[in-house]
Structures are given as structure tokens and as C-alpha cells.
GROMACS .gro file of C-alpha atoms in nm:
model
  158
    1UNK     CA    1   2.136 -16.010   6.732
    2UNK     CA    2   2.220 -15.650   6.870
    3UNK     CA    3   2.228 -15.355   6.706
    4UNK     CA    4   2.486 -15.179   6.628
    5UNK     CA    5   2.432 -14.774   6.767
    6UNK     CA    6   2.402 -14.438   6.585
    7UNK     CA    7   2.750 -14.307   6.530
    8UNK     CA    8   2.816 -13.998   6.806
    9UNK     CA    9   2.742 -13.639   6.626
   10UNK     CA   10   3.016 -13.500   6.498
   11UNK     CA   11   2.977 -13.133   6.653
   12UNK     CA   12   3.213 -12.858   6.507
   13UNK     CA   13   3.258 -12.485   6.563
   14UNK     CA   14   3.205 -12.313   6.210
   15UNK     CA   15   3.499 -12.246   6.151
   16UNK     CA   16   3.660 -12.593   6.162
   17UNK     CA   17   3.401 -12.710   5.900
   18UNK     CA   18   3.633 -12.714   5.636
   19UNK     CA   19   3.868 -12.940   5.817
   20UNK     CA   20   3.585 -13.243   5.756
   21UNK     CA   21   3.668 -13.289   5.392
   22UNK     CA   22   3.664 -13.630   5.358
   23UNK     CA   23   3.484 -13.693   5.712
   24UNK     CA   24   3.243 -13.994   5.701
   25UNK     CA   25   3.013 -13.876   5.967
   26UNK     CA   26   2.946 -14.256   6.049
   27UNK     CA   27   2.500 -14.347   6.052
   28UNK     CA   28   2.239 -14.214   6.220
   29UNK     CA   29   1.992 -14.501   6.418
   30UNK     CA   30   1.772 -14.656   6.270
   31UNK     CA   31   1.392 -14.585   6.222
   32UNK     CA   32   1.044 -14.774   6.107
   33UNK     CA   33   0.875 -14.635   5.826
   34UNK     CA   34   0.447 -14.677   5.898
   35UNK     CA   35   0.230 -14.714   5.762
   36UNK     CA   36   0.044 -14.430   5.915
   37UNK     CA   37   0.389 -14.190   5.813
   38UNK     CA   38   0.305 -14.301   5.431
   39UNK     CA   39  -0.074 -14.218   5.483
   40UNK     CA   40   0.009 -13.886   5.642
   41UNK     CA   41   0.252 -13.805   5.362
   42UNK     CA   42   0.032 -13.921   5.101
   43UNK     CA   43  -0.195 -13.641   5.278
   44UNK     CA   44  -0.001 -13.421   5.348
   45UNK     CA   45   0.068 -13.450   4.935
   46UNK     CA   46  -0.192 -13.514   4.750
   47UNK     CA   47   0.028 -13.868   4.608
   48UNK     CA   48  -0.303 -14.150   4.729
   49UNK     CA   49  -0.109 -14.416   4.492
   50UNK     CA   50  -0.241 -14.796   4.592
   51UNK     CA   51   0.118 -14.881   4.669
   52UNK     CA   52   0.121 -14.608   4.928
   53UNK     CA   53  -0.194 -14.635   5.164
   54UNK     CA   54  -0.405 -14.917   5.026
   55UNK     CA   55  -0.174 -15.223   5.266
   56UNK     CA   56  -0.452 -15.539   5.076
   57UNK     CA   57  -0.384 -15.407   4.749
   58UNK     CA   58  -0.020 -15.305   4.762
   59UNK     CA   59   0.039 -15.723   4.942
   60UNK     CA   60  -0.039 -15.838   4.566
   61UNK     CA   61   0.185 -15.610   4.375
   62UNK     CA   62   0.521 -15.558   4.246
   63UNK     CA   63   0.664 -15.508   4.587
   64UNK     CA   64   0.438 -15.744   4.814
   65UNK     CA   65   0.375 -15.502   5.074
   66UNK     CA   66   0.281 -15.134   5.033
   67UNK     CA   67   0.640 -14.912   4.964
   68UNK     CA   68   0.693 -14.544   5.154
   69UNK     CA   69   0.690 -14.232   4.900
   70UNK     CA   70   1.066 -14.248   4.731
   71UNK     CA   71   0.982 -13.847   4.910
   72UNK     CA   72   0.875 -13.901   5.218
   73UNK     CA   73   1.237 -14.146   5.253
   74UNK     CA   74   1.440 -13.853   5.107
   75UNK     CA   75   1.256 -13.567   5.388
   76UNK     CA   76   1.387 -13.776   5.675
   77UNK     CA   77   1.726 -13.708   5.562
   78UNK     CA   78   1.690 -13.436   5.742
   79UNK     CA   79   1.630 -13.521   6.072
   80UNK     CA   80   1.912 -13.770   6.033
   81UNK     CA   81   2.148 -13.538   5.958
   82UNK     CA   82   2.062 -13.387   6.255
   83UNK     CA   83   2.202 -13.681   6.439
   84UNK     CA   84   2.539 -13.660   6.237
   85UNK     CA   85   2.646 -13.331   6.267
   86UNK     CA   86   2.560 -13.038   6.408
   87UNK     CA   87   2.760 -12.649   6.401
   88UNK     CA   88   2.849 -12.448   6.688
   89UNK     CA   89   2.819 -12.094   6.640
   90UNK     CA   90   2.612 -12.073   6.335
   91UNK     CA   91   2.316 -11.810   6.334
   92UNK     CA   92   2.084 -11.986   6.044
   93UNK     CA   93   2.093 -12.270   5.902
   94UNK     CA   94   1.986 -12.337   5.557
   95UNK     CA   95   1.833 -12.646   5.270
   96UNK     CA   96   2.065 -12.504   4.987
   97UNK     CA   97   1.898 -12.851   4.778
   98UNK     CA   98   1.982 -13.176   4.585
   99UNK     CA   99   2.233 -13.307   4.354
  100UNK     CA  100   2.200 -13.673   4.181
  101UNK     CA  101   1.914 -13.826   4.428
  102UNK     CA  102   1.866 -14.129   4.312
  103UNK     CA  103   1.534 -14.407   4.427
  104UNK     CA  104   1.765 -14.746   4.439
  105UNK     CA  105   1.522 -14.951   4.601
  106UNK     CA  106   1.121 -14.923   4.771
  107UNK     CA  107   1.132 -14.950   5.118
  108UNK     CA  108   0.824 -15.147   5.199
  109UNK     CA  109   0.591 -15.001   5.544
  110UNK     CA  110   0.748 -15.187   5.826
  111UNK     CA  111   1.124 -15.178   5.692
  112UNK     CA  112   1.415 -14.904   5.944
  113UNK     CA  113   1.645 -14.695   5.760
  114UNK     CA  114   1.917 -14.524   5.832
  115UNK     CA  115   2.165 -14.285   5.672
  116UNK     CA  116   2.523 -14.265   5.589
  117UNK     CA  117   2.704 -13.946   5.505
  118UNK     CA  118   3.078 -13.803   5.399
  119UNK     CA  119   3.141 -13.423   5.352
  120UNK     CA  120   3.239 -13.369   5.037
  121UNK     CA  121   3.291 -13.022   5.009
  122UNK     CA  122   3.329 -12.697   5.163
  123UNK     CA  123   3.310 -12.326   4.990
  124UNK     CA  124   3.260 -11.988   5.126
  125UNK     CA  125   3.001 -11.828   5.037
  126UNK     CA  126   2.921 -11.431   5.053
  127UNK     CA  127   2.775 -11.292   5.349
  128UNK     CA  128   2.978 -11.478   5.612
  129UNK     CA  129   2.817 -11.812   5.518
  130UNK     CA  130   2.956 -12.192   5.456
  131UNK     CA  131   2.885 -12.443   5.155
  132UNK     CA  132   2.855 -12.780   5.287
  133UNK     CA  133   2.798 -13.077   5.045
  134UNK     CA  134   2.725 -13.419   5.156
  135UNK     CA  135   2.743 -13.685   4.995
  136UNK     CA  136   2.435 -13.880   5.181
  137UNK     CA  137   2.307 -14.320   5.171
  138UNK     CA  138   1.967 -14.389   5.362
  139UNK     CA  139   1.968 -14.766   5.392
  140UNK     CA  140   1.752 -15.006   5.428
  141UNK     CA  141   1.826 -15.205   5.713
  142UNK     CA  142   1.936 -15.586   5.609
  143UNK     CA  143   1.900 -15.495   5.216
  144UNK     CA  144   2.260 -15.453   5.081
  145UNK     CA  145   2.083 -15.216   4.762
  146UNK     CA  146   2.011 -14.883   4.910
  147UNK     CA  147   1.705 -14.677   4.954
  148UNK     CA  148   1.798 -14.358   4.839
  149UNK     CA  149   2.166 -14.165   4.702
  150UNK     CA  150   2.151 -13.762   4.734
  151UNK     CA  151   2.432 -13.492   4.734
  152UNK     CA  152   2.296 -13.257   5.017
  153UNK     CA  153   2.406 -12.919   4.968
  154UNK     CA  154   2.376 -12.689   5.320
  155UNK     CA  155   2.430 -12.385   5.341
  156UNK     CA  156   2.574 -12.238   5.708
  157UNK     CA  157   2.574 -11.860   5.836
  158UNK     CA  158   2.768 -11.755   6.095
   0.00000   0.00000   0.00000
């Protein structure tokens, strides 16, 4: 099986971002979720629930393997977003928030995920900025049901 390469990164100038409303940005490259990542995330967030950090016990658990924290999977949207989209002529980029986040399927350790994104809206904001709204889906390789569906909000300032 030949793996589909990541989509080419969409790079636009600040004053062209409005033209992207409705554009599908394609998909990021796949990235494997490792037990090491899960353990580091558990340490960083003080969430050491056995379904994440005890591979032996997790084999007999509800998912048959340890799973990534939902918020670990969600946090990986940032590097995957960077693979898909960039804007030139920007002095500051800010993660503004998330809407409608759903963890629709667990991500087992060893699985590979990638993200698709579509620009849903772009609005001007005070201070020579843009409010960018993107609909994101984090997919799990080989599974029909995605891991995460979310609406990502960011601000760009020129």
C-alpha cells in the first residue's frame, strides 16, 4: 500500500486570507502516537489514568490497548495546522480557542493520525487582524470514524 503524501501547504499573503473561505486545505502527514508521548503528556498534565499509562492493564481494558489522552490528540492540531497553512506578512499568530470539540473515537497507542482542515470563515478584527475559523478533523489511519472533530479559532495580526 502506497501512502498518500501530505497535501501541499497553502501559503497566502495576509490580505488574501479572506479569499480562502470554503477552501479545503487537504491533509497533514500521518504521525504515530507513541507510548512515550502519552507518558510525557500524562506527566505534564498529571493525568496518569491506567488506560493511558499502563499498557499491560490496558490490554484487558475497554479499548484492548492503551489510548492517547483526548487532549494530547487535540494538542497535535497545532503542528498539523502548520503543515497545512501559513500566512505571510503576519507579525503575530494567536490560538484564540476552540468550538464544538468532540472526541469521537479513541486513539490507540501505535496508531497514526492526520488532520484535514477547511477554512469556514474569516473576519476582520481590531488592530489590523483577522479572525480565522477552521473546521478540523483528526483522522485515524484505517478507521472510518475520526478521533477528533473541532472548530479551531485563530487570530493573525499584520
